[in-house]
Amino acid sequence: MTVNIENEYNGSLKKLSEDNFEGFLTPEEYTKIAHKVINAALDHEECPYDIDVSLLLTDDASIEEINTEYRDMAKSTDVLSFPLVDYESPACFDGFDDMEDLFNPDTGELMLGDIIISIDHCIAQAAEYGHGVVREFAFLIAHSMLHLMGYDHMTEPEAAEMERRQEEILGSLGINR
């Protein structure tokens, strides 16, 4: 598995305890969390391939620029997902072996896509929802991984299914609200 992590965030990556900030989330910590959640999501969805994912950590201003350019929505958001794979149905990996363009020619890994997370939003949402930044960061990665594997939340049933899967992935790691 290859996870290409790029940190463009200029602020402090802070951990939020139950009621106050208690230090900083180091690059090593967020890398470790990202790998754990990505692996748990792949295991949960029974992905049969080694994968390649890119993760960009940025701020509200930068994610707003990306959101405006690619989605024509001039506002910041918590996370953006850019899947590189089209699925017959969510997490249906059948027939991919015949599609060479889905695989990195150097590593042979399935290229799932890109995840972009606003750390500003992550910190604010952790405080708003009353849980730690680690939990919020893990949630955003789980949510985005499900998008990269073909899930969406445009309808009530789809949203409920994604929420269930997100909680199962995080629960398997002991990351709860």
mmCIF file with all atom_site columns, C-alpha atoms in Angstrom:
data_model
loop_
_atom_site.group_PDB
_atom_site.id
_atom_site.type_symbol
_atom_site.label_atom_id
_atom_site.label_alt_id
_atom_site.label_comp_id
_atom_site.label_asym_id
_atom_site.label_entity_id
_atom_site.label_seq_id
_atom_site.pdbx_PDB_ins_code
_atom_site.Cartn_x
_atom_site.Cartn_y
_atom_site.Cartn_z
_atom_site.occupancy
_atom_site.B_iso_or_equiv
_atom_site.pdbx_formal_charge
_atom_site.auth_seq_id
_atom_site.auth_comp_id
_atom_site.auth_asym_id
_atom_site.auth_atom_id
_atom_site.pdbx_PDB_model_num
ATOM 1   C CA . MET A 1 1   ? 0.000   0.000  0.000   1.00 0.00 ? 1   MET A CA 1
ATOM 2   C CA . THR A 1 2   ? 1.233   3.438  -0.907  1.00 0.00 ? 2   THR A CA 1
ATOM 3   C CA . VAL A 1 3   ? -0.199  6.506  0.819   1.00 0.00 ? 3   VAL A CA 1
ATOM 4   C CA . ASN A 1 4   ? 1.362   9.685  -0.512  1.00 0.00 ? 4   ASN A CA 1
ATOM 5   C CA . ILE A 1 5   ? 0.864   12.315 2.199   1.00 0.00 ? 5   ILE A CA 1
ATOM 6   C CA . GLU A 1 6   ? 1.538   15.952 1.458   1.00 0.00 ? 6   GLU A CA 1
ATOM 7   C CA . ASN A 1 7   ? 1.258   18.478 4.277   1.00 0.00 ? 7   ASN A CA 1
ATOM 8   C CA . GLU A 1 8   ? 0.523   22.009 3.075   1.00 0.00 ? 8   GLU A CA 1
ATOM 9   C CA . TYR A 1 9   ? -1.109  23.001 6.344   1.00 0.00 ? 9   TYR A CA 1
ATOM 10  C CA . ASN A 1 10  ? 0.567   26.015 7.940   1.00 0.00 ? 10  ASN A CA 1
ATOM 11  C CA . GLY A 1 11  ? -1.209  25.939 11.310  1.00 0.00 ? 11  GLY A CA 1
ATOM 12  C CA . SER A 1 12  ? -0.701  23.706 14.323  1.00 0.00 ? 12  SER A CA 1
ATOM 13  C CA . LEU A 1 13  ? -2.007  20.161 14.104  1.00 0.00 ? 13  LEU A CA 1
ATOM 14  C CA . LYS A 1 14  ? -3.550  20.116 17.575  1.00 0.00 ? 14  LYS A CA 1
ATOM 15  C CA . LYS A 1 15  ? -5.121  17.275 19.481  1.00 0.00 ? 15  LYS A CA 1
ATOM 16  C CA . LEU A 1 16  ? -8.360  18.056 21.213  1.00 0.00 ? 16  LEU A CA 1
ATOM 17  C CA . SER A 1 17  ? -9.077  16.263 24.466  1.00 0.00 ? 17  SER A CA 1
ATOM 18  C CA . GLU A 1 18  ? -12.567 16.072 25.929  1.00 0.00 ? 18  GLU A CA 1
ATOM 19  C CA . ASP A 1 19  ? -12.496 19.725 26.948  1.00 0.00 ? 19  ASP A CA 1
ATOM 20  C CA . ASN A 1 20  ? -9.245  21.388 25.894  1.00 0.00 ? 20  ASN A CA 1
ATOM 21  C CA . PHE A 1 21  ? -6.236  21.309 23.595  1.00 0.00 ? 21  PHE A CA 1
ATOM 22  C CA . GLU A 1 22  ? -3.424  19.120 24.882  1.00 0.00 ? 22  GLU A CA 1
ATOM 23  C CA . GLY A 1 23  ? -0.499  19.441 22.531  1.00 0.00 ? 23  GLY A CA 1
ATOM 24  C CA . PHE A 1 24  ? 0.161   18.864 18.864  1.00 0.00 ? 24  PHE A CA 1
ATOM 25  C CA . LEU A 1 25  ? -0.483  16.120 16.377  1.00 0.00 ? 25  LEU A CA 1
ATOM 26  C CA . THR A 1 26  ? 2.857   15.421 14.749  1.00 0.00 ? 26  THR A CA 1
ATOM 27  C CA . PRO A 1 27  ? 3.301   14.454 11.100  1.00 0.00 ? 27  PRO A CA 1
ATOM 28  C CA . GLU A 1 28  ? 4.196   10.947 12.296  1.00 0.00 ? 28  GLU A CA 1
ATOM 29  C CA . GLU A 1 29  ? 0.938   10.706 14.265  1.00 0.00 ? 29  GLU A CA 1
ATOM 30  C CA . TYR A 1 30  ? -1.329  11.787 11.440  1.00 0.00 ? 30  TYR A CA 1
ATOM 31  C CA . THR A 1 31  ? 0.571   9.481  9.053   1.00 0.00 ? 31  THR A CA 1
ATOM 32  C CA . LYS A 1 32  ? 0.075   6.567  11.451  1.00 0.00 ? 32  LYS A CA 1
ATOM 33  C CA . ILE A 1 33  ? -3.642  7.353  11.849  1.00 0.00 ? 33  ILE A CA 1
ATOM 34  C CA . ALA A 1 34  ? -4.111  7.697  8.076   1.00 0.00 ? 34  ALA A CA 1
ATOM 35  C CA . HIS A 1 35  ? -2.471  4.323  7.416   1.00 0.00 ? 35  HIS A CA 1
ATOM 36  C CA . LYS A 1 36  ? -4.521  2.588  10.109  1.00 0.00 ? 36  LYS A CA 1
ATOM 37  C CA . VAL A 1 37  ? -7.843  3.970  8.883   1.00 0.00 ? 37  VAL A CA 1
ATOM 38  C CA . ILE A 1 38  ? -7.064  3.354  5.208   1.00 0.00 ? 38  ILE A CA 1
ATOM 39  C CA . ASN A 1 39  ? -6.098  -0.259 5.976   1.00 0.00 ? 39  ASN A CA 1
ATOM 40  C CA . ALA A 1 40  ? -9.229  -0.752 8.100   1.00 0.00 ? 40  ALA A CA 1
ATOM 41  C CA . ALA A 1 41  ? -11.433 0.655  5.304   1.00 0.00 ? 41  ALA A CA 1
ATOM 42  C CA . LEU A 1 42  ? -9.811  -1.612 2.718   1.00 0.00 ? 42  LEU A CA 1
ATOM 43  C CA . ASP A 1 43  ? -10.218 -4.636 5.005   1.00 0.00 ? 43  ASP A CA 1
ATOM 44  C CA . HIS A 1 44  ? -13.837 -3.725 5.773   1.00 0.00 ? 44  HIS A CA 1
ATOM 45  C CA . GLU A 1 45  ? -14.676 -3.476 2.070   1.00 0.00 ? 45  GLU A CA 1
ATOM 46  C CA . GLU A 1 46  ? -12.603 -6.584 1.241   1.00 0.00 ? 46  GLU A CA 1
ATOM 47  C CA . CYS A 1 47  ? -10.437 -4.837 -1.326  1.00 0.00 ? 47  CYS A CA 1
ATOM 48  C CA . PRO A 1 48  ? -8.326  -7.577 -2.958  1.00 0.00 ? 48  PRO A CA 1
ATOM 49  C CA . TYR A 1 49  ? -5.598  -5.202 -4.173  1.00 0.00 ? 49  TYR A CA 1
ATOM 50  C CA . ASP A 1 50  ? -2.673  -3.267 -2.833  1.00 0.00 ? 50  ASP A CA 1
ATOM 51  C CA . ILE A 1 51  ? -3.677  0.348  -3.339  1.00 0.00 ? 51  ILE A CA 1
ATOM 52  C CA . ASP A 1 52  ? -2.247  3.778  -4.009  1.00 0.00 ? 52  ASP A CA 1
ATOM 53  C CA . VAL A 1 53  ? -3.920  6.828  -2.391  1.00 0.00 ? 53  VAL A CA 1
ATOM 54  C CA . SER A 1 54  ? -2.849  10.460 -2.177  1.00 0.00 ? 54  SER A CA 1
ATOM 55  C CA . LEU A 1 55  ? -3.684  12.503 0.926   1.00 0.00 ? 55  LEU A CA 1
ATOM 56  C CA . LEU A 1 56  ? -3.295  16.278 1.043   1.00 0.00 ? 56  LEU A CA 1
ATOM 57  C CA . LEU A 1 57  ? -3.554  18.126 4.361   1.00 0.00 ? 57  LEU A CA 1
ATOM 58  C CA . THR A 1 58  ? -4.370  21.781 3.842   1.00 0.00 ? 58  THR A CA 1
ATOM 59  C CA . ASP A 1 59  ? -6.249  24.766 5.260   1.00 0.00 ? 59  ASP A CA 1
ATOM 60  C CA . ASP A 1 60  ? -9.687  26.275 4.626   1.00 0.00 ? 60  ASP A CA 1
ATOM 61  C CA . ALA A 1 61  ? -8.459  28.818 2.077   1.00 0.00 ? 61  ALA A CA 1
ATOM 62  C CA . SER A 1 62  ? -6.751  26.193 -0.077  1.00 0.00 ? 62  SER A CA 1
ATOM 63  C CA . ILE A 1 63  ? -9.593  23.681 0.059   1.00 0.00 ? 63  ILE A CA 1
ATOM 64  C CA . GLU A 1 64  ? -11.989 26.498 -0.909  1.00 0.00 ? 64  GLU A CA 1
ATOM 65  C CA . GLU A 1 65  ? -9.885  27.171 -4.030  1.00 0.00 ? 65  GLU A CA 1
ATOM 66  C CA . ILE A 1 66  ? -9.956  23.458 -4.940  1.00 0.00 ? 66  ILE A CA 1
ATOM 67  C CA . ASN A 1 67  ? -13.690 23.200 -4.207  1.00 0.00 ? 67  ASN A CA 1
ATOM 68  C CA . THR A 1 68  ? -14.339 26.237 -6.413  1.00 0.00 ? 68  THR A CA 1
ATOM 69  C CA . GLU A 1 69  ? -12.194 24.947 -9.270  1.00 0.00 ? 69  GLU A CA 1
ATOM 70  C CA . TYR A 1 70  ? -13.420 21.346 -9.358  1.00 0.00 ? 70  TYR A CA 1
ATOM 71  C CA . ARG A 1 71  ? -16.948 21.528 -7.936  1.00 0.00 ? 71  ARG A CA 1
ATOM 72  C CA . ASP A 1 72  ? -17.912 25.149 -8.699  1.00 0.00 ? 72  ASP A CA 1
ATOM 73  C CA . MET A 1 73  ? -18.677 25.652 -4.986  1.00 0.00 ? 73  MET A CA 1
ATOM 74  C CA . ALA A 1 74  ? -16.976 28.773 -3.631  1.00 0.00 ? 74  ALA A CA 1
ATOM 75  C CA . LYS A 1 75  ? -16.728 27.669 -0.013  1.00 0.00 ? 75  LYS A CA 1
ATOM 76  C CA . SER A 1 76  ? -14.424 25.697 2.215   1.00 0.00 ? 76  SER A CA 1
ATOM 77  C CA . THR A 1 77  ? -15.322 22.175 3.264   1.00 0.00 ? 77  THR A CA 1
ATOM 78  C CA . ASP A 1 78  ? -13.928 19.496 5.549   1.00 0.00 ? 78  ASP A CA 1
ATOM 79  C CA . VAL A 1 79  ? -12.889 16.888 2.982   1.00 0.00 ? 79  VAL A CA 1
ATOM 80  C CA . LEU A 1 80  ? -12.862 16.353 -0.762  1.00 0.00 ? 80  LEU A CA 1
ATOM 81  C CA . SER A 1 81  ? -12.580 12.978 -2.458  1.00 0.00 ? 81  SER A CA 1
ATOM 82  C CA . PHE A 1 82  ? -11.504 12.484 -6.046  1.00 0.00 ? 82  PHE A CA 1
ATOM 83  C CA . PRO A 1 83  ? -11.974 8.820  -7.019  1.00 0.00 ? 83  PRO A CA 1
ATOM 84  C CA . LEU A 1 84  ? -10.055 7.479  -9.995  1.00 0.00 ? 84  LEU A CA 1
ATOM 85  C CA . VAL A 1 85  ? -12.148 4.315  -10.284 1.00 0.00 ? 85  VAL A CA 1
ATOM 86  C CA . ASP A 1 86  ? -15.686 3.812  -11.552 1.00 0.00 ? 86  ASP A CA 1
ATOM 87  C CA . TYR A 1 87  ? -17.509 0.945  -9.854  1.00 0.00 ? 87  TYR A CA 1
ATOM 88  C CA . GLU A 1 88  ? -20.431 -1.121 -11.079 1.00 0.00 ? 88  GLU A CA 1
ATOM 89  C CA . SER A 1 89  ? -21.629 -0.967 -7.487  1.00 0.00 ? 89  SER A CA 1
ATOM 90  C CA . PRO A 1 90  ? -19.826 0.318  -4.365  1.00 0.00 ? 90  PRO A CA 1
ATOM 91  C CA . ALA A 1 91  ? -16.696 -1.672 -3.498  1.00 0.00 ? 91  ALA A CA 1
ATOM 92  C CA . CYS A 1 92  ? -17.277 -4.133 -6.353  1.00 0.00 ? 92  CYS A CA 1
ATOM 93  C CA . PHE A 1 93  ? -13.734 -4.818 -7.532  1.00 0.00 ? 93  PHE A CA 1
ATOM 94  C CA . ASP A 1 94  ? -14.770 -7.434 -10.143 1.00 0.00 ? 94  ASP A CA 1
ATOM 95  C CA . GLY A 1 95  ? -13.133 -7.124 -13.542 1.00 0.00 ? 95  GLY A CA 1
ATOM 96  C CA . PHE A 1 96  ? -10.415 -4.697 -12.506 1.00 0.00 ? 96  PHE A CA 1
ATOM 97  C CA . ASP A 1 97  ? -7.622  -7.121 -13.471 1.00 0.00 ? 97  ASP A CA 1
ATOM 98  C CA . ASP A 1 98  ? -8.446  -6.431 -17.134 1.00 0.00 ? 98  ASP A CA 1
ATOM 99  C CA . MET A 1 99  ? -8.177  -2.636 -16.737 1.00 0.00 ? 99  MET A CA 1
ATOM 100 C CA . GLU A 1 100 ? -4.452  -1.881 -16.763 1.00 0.00 ? 100 GLU A CA 1
ATOM 101 C CA . ASP A 1 101 ? -5.005  1.896  -16.662 1.00 0.00 ? 101 ASP A CA 1
ATOM 102 C CA . LEU A 1 102 ? -6.359  1.583  -13.068 1.00 0.00 ? 102 LEU A CA 1
ATOM 103 C CA . PHE A 1 103 ? -3.000  0.325  -11.802 1.00 0.00 ? 103 PHE A CA 1
ATOM 104 C CA . ASN A 1 104 ? 0.222   2.174  -11.137 1.00 0.00 ? 104 ASN A CA 1
ATOM 105 C CA . PRO A 1 105 ? 2.630   0.826  -13.774 1.00 0.00 ? 105 PRO A CA 1
ATOM 106 C CA . ASP A 1 106 ? 5.584   1.082  -11.377 1.00 0.00 ? 106 ASP A CA 1
ATOM 107 C CA . THR A 1 107 ? 4.048   -0.632 -8.341  1.00 0.00 ? 107 THR A CA 1
ATOM 108 C CA . GLY A 1 108 ? 1.087   -2.578 -9.709  1.00 0.00 ? 108 GLY A CA 1
ATOM 109 C CA . GLU A 1 109 ? -1.128  -0.958 -7.053  1.00 0.00 ? 109 GLU A CA 1
ATOM 110 C CA . LEU A 1 110 ? -4.751  0.010  -7.728  1.00 0.00 ? 110 LEU A CA 1
ATOM 111 C CA . MET A 1 111 ? -4.887  3.818  -7.875  1.00 0.00 ? 111 MET A CA 1
ATOM 112 C CA . LEU A 1 112 ? -7.992  4.708  -5.842  1.00 0.00 ? 112 LEU A CA 1
ATOM 113 C CA . GLY A 1 113 ? -7.712  8.493  -5.926  1.00 0.00 ? 113 GLY A CA 1
ATOM 114 C CA . ASP A 1 114 ? -7.078  11.589 -3.862  1.00 0.00 ? 114 ASP A CA 1
ATOM 115 C CA . ILE A 1 115 ? -8.236  12.768 -0.437  1.00 0.00 ? 115 ILE A CA 1
ATOM 116 C CA . ILE A 1 116 ? -7.943  16.418 0.575   1.00 0.00 ? 116 ILE A CA 1
ATOM 117 C CA . ILE A 1 117 ? -8.582  17.358 4.212   1.00 0.00 ? 117 ILE A CA 1
ATOM 118 C CA . SER A 1 118 ? -8.870  20.845 5.677   1.00 0.00 ? 118 SER A CA 1
ATOM 119 C CA . ILE A 1 119 ? -7.178  20.658 9.071   1.00 0.00 ? 119 ILE A CA 1
ATOM 120 C CA . ASP A 1 120 ? -8.914  23.942 9.989   1.00 0.00 ? 120 ASP A CA 1
ATOM 121 C CA . HIS A 1 121 ? -12.291 22.237 9.481   1.00 0.00 ? 121 HIS A CA 1
ATOM 122 C CA . CYS A 1 122 ? -11.079 19.086 11.232  1.00 0.00 ? 122 CYS A CA 1
ATOM 123 C CA . ILE A 1 123 ? -10.134 21.012 14.378  1.00 0.00 ? 123 ILE A CA 1
ATOM 124 C CA . ALA A 1 124 ? -13.330 23.102 14.346  1.00 0.00 ? 124 ALA A CA 1
ATOM 125 C CA . GLN A 1 125 ? -15.575 20.069 13.826  1.00 0.00 ? 125 GLN A CA 1
ATOM 126 C CA . ALA A 1 126 ? -13.853 18.124 16.595  1.00 0.00 ? 126 ALA A CA 1
ATOM 127 C CA . ALA A 1 127 ? -14.680 20.967 18.985  1.00 0.00 ? 127 ALA A CA 1
ATOM 128 C CA . GLU A 1 128 ? -18.224 21.321 17.613  1.00 0.00 ? 128 GLU A CA 1
ATOM 129 C CA . TYR A 1 129 ? -18.979 17.600 17.941  1.00 0.00 ? 129 TYR A CA 1
ATOM 130 C CA . GLY A 1 130 ? -17.239 17.253 21.303  1.00 0.00 ? 130 GLY A CA 1
ATOM 131 C CA . HIS A 1 131 ? -14.620 14.672 20.395  1.00 0.00 ? 131 HIS A CA 1
ATOM 132 C CA . GLY A 1 132 ? -10.899 14.741 19.686  1.00 0.00 ? 132 GLY A CA 1
ATOM 133 C CA . VAL A 1 133 ? -9.122  15.834 16.542  1.00 0.00 ? 133 VAL A CA 1
ATOM 134 C CA . VAL A 1 134 ? -7.761  12.301 16.147  1.00 0.00 ? 134 VAL A CA 1
ATOM 135 C CA . ARG A 1 135 ? -11.324 10.960 15.968  1.00 0.00 ? 135 ARG A CA 1
ATOM 136 C CA . GLU A 1 136 ? -12.397 13.654 13.506  1.00 0.00 ? 136 GLU A CA 1
ATOM 137 C CA . PHE A 1 137 ? -9.328  13.138 11.315  1.00 0.00 ? 137 PHE A CA 1
ATOM 138 C CA . ALA A 1 138 ? -9.933  9.366  11.305  1.00 0.00 ? 138 ALA A CA 1
ATOM 139 C CA . PHE A 1 139 ? -13.611 9.913  10.457  1.00 0.00 ? 139 PHE A CA 1
ATOM 140 C CA . LEU A 1 140 ? -12.765 12.169 7.501   1.00 0.00 ? 140 LEU A CA 1
ATOM 141 C CA . ILE A 1 141 ? -10.353 9.569  6.123   1.00 0.00 ? 141 ILE A CA 1
ATOM 142 C CA . ALA A 1 142 ? -12.870 6.717  6.566   1.00 0.00 ? 142 ALA A CA 1
ATOM 143 C CA . HIS A 1 143 ? -15.576 8.839  4.909   1.00 0.00 ? 143 HIS A CA 1
ATOM 144 C CA . SER A 1 144 ? -13.330 9.712  1.992   1.00 0.00 ? 144 SER A CA 1
ATOM 145 C CA . MET A 1 145 ? -12.079 6.140  1.553   1.00 0.00 ? 145 MET A CA 1
ATOM 146 C CA . LEU A 1 146 ? -15.684 5.006  1.166   1.00 0.00 ? 146 LEU A CA 1
ATOM 147 C CA . HIS A 1 147 ? -16.135 7.645  -1.556  1.00 0.00 ? 147 HIS A CA 1
ATOM 148 C CA . LEU A 1 148 ? -12.965 6.352  -3.254  1.00 0.00 ? 148 LEU A CA 1
ATOM 149 C CA . MET A 1 149 ? -14.546 2.891  -3.223  1.00 0.00 ? 149 MET A CA 1
ATOM 150 C CA . GLY A 1 150 ? -17.764 4.047  -4.871  1.00 0.00 ? 150 GLY A CA 1
ATOM 151 C CA . TYR A 1 151 ? -20.074 4.938  -1.975  1.00 0.00 ? 151 TYR A CA 1
ATOM 152 C CA . ASP A 1 152 ? -22.068 8.158  -1.854  1.00 0.00 ? 152 ASP A CA 1
ATOM 153 C CA . HIS A 1 153 ? -24.618 9.864  0.395   1.00 0.00 ? 153 HIS A CA 1
ATOM 154 C CA . MET A 1 154 ? -26.948 11.634 -2.002  1.00 0.00 ? 154 MET A CA 1
ATOM 155 C CA . THR A 1 155 ? -30.056 9.836  -0.722  1.00 0.00 ? 155 THR A CA 1
ATOM 156 C CA . GLU A 1 156 ? -31.184 8.943  2.819   1.00 0.00 ? 156 GLU A CA 1
ATOM 157 C CA . PRO A 1 157 ? -30.505 5.203  2.356   1.00 0.00 ? 157 PRO A CA 1
ATOM 158 C CA . GLU A 1 158 ? -27.041 5.901  0.887   1.00 0.00 ? 158 GLU A CA 1
ATOM 159 C CA . ALA A 1 159 ? -26.221 8.264  3.760   1.00 0.00 ? 159 ALA A CA 1
ATOM 160 C CA . ALA A 1 160 ? -27.349 5.717  6.351   1.00 0.00 ? 160 ALA A CA 1
ATOM 161 C CA . GLU A 1 161 ? -25.251 3.005  4.676   1.00 0.00 ? 161 GLU A CA 1
ATOM 162 C CA . MET A 1 162 ? -22.152 5.206  4.586   1.00 0.00 ? 162 MET A CA 1
ATOM 163 C CA . GLU A 1 163 ? -22.613 6.222  8.208   1.00 0.00 ? 163 GLU A CA 1
ATOM 164 C CA . ARG A 1 164 ? -22.948 2.576  9.272   1.00 0.00 ? 164 ARG A CA 1
ATOM 165 C CA . ARG A 1 165 ? -19.809 1.595  7.380   1.00 0.00 ? 165 ARG A CA 1
ATOM 166 C CA . GLN A 1 166 ? -17.834 4.570  8.738   1.00 0.00 ? 166 GLN A CA 1
ATOM 167 C CA . GLU A 1 167 ? -18.733 3.648  12.312  1.00 0.00 ? 167 GLU A CA 1
ATOM 168 C CA . GLU A 1 168 ? -17.828 -0.004 11.707  1.00 0.00 ? 168 GLU A CA 1
ATOM 169 C CA . ILE A 1 169 ? -14.434 0.964  10.277  1.00 0.00 ? 169 ILE A CA 1
ATOM 170 C CA . LEU A 1 170 ? -13.662 3.351  13.135  1.00 0.00 ? 170 LEU A CA 1
ATOM 171 C CA . GLY A 1 171 ? -15.077 0.928  15.715  1.00 0.00 ? 171 GLY A CA 1
ATOM 172 C CA . SER A 1 172 ? -12.738 -1.798 14.473  1.00 0.00 ? 172 SER A CA 1
ATOM 173 C CA . LEU A 1 173 ? -9.879  0.533  15.486  1.00 0.00 ? 173 LEU A CA 1
ATOM 174 C CA . GLY A 1 174 ? -11.430 1.492  18.820  1.00 0.00 ? 174 GLY A CA 1
ATOM 175 C CA . ILE A 1 175 ? -12.014 5.047  17.582  1.00 0.00 ? 175 ILE A CA 1
ATOM 176 C CA . ASN A 1 176 ? -15.431 6.001  18.872  1.00 0.00 ? 176 ASN A CA 1
ATOM 177 C CA . ARG A 1 177 ? -17.297 9.212  19.635  1.00 0.00 ? 177 ARG A CA 1
#
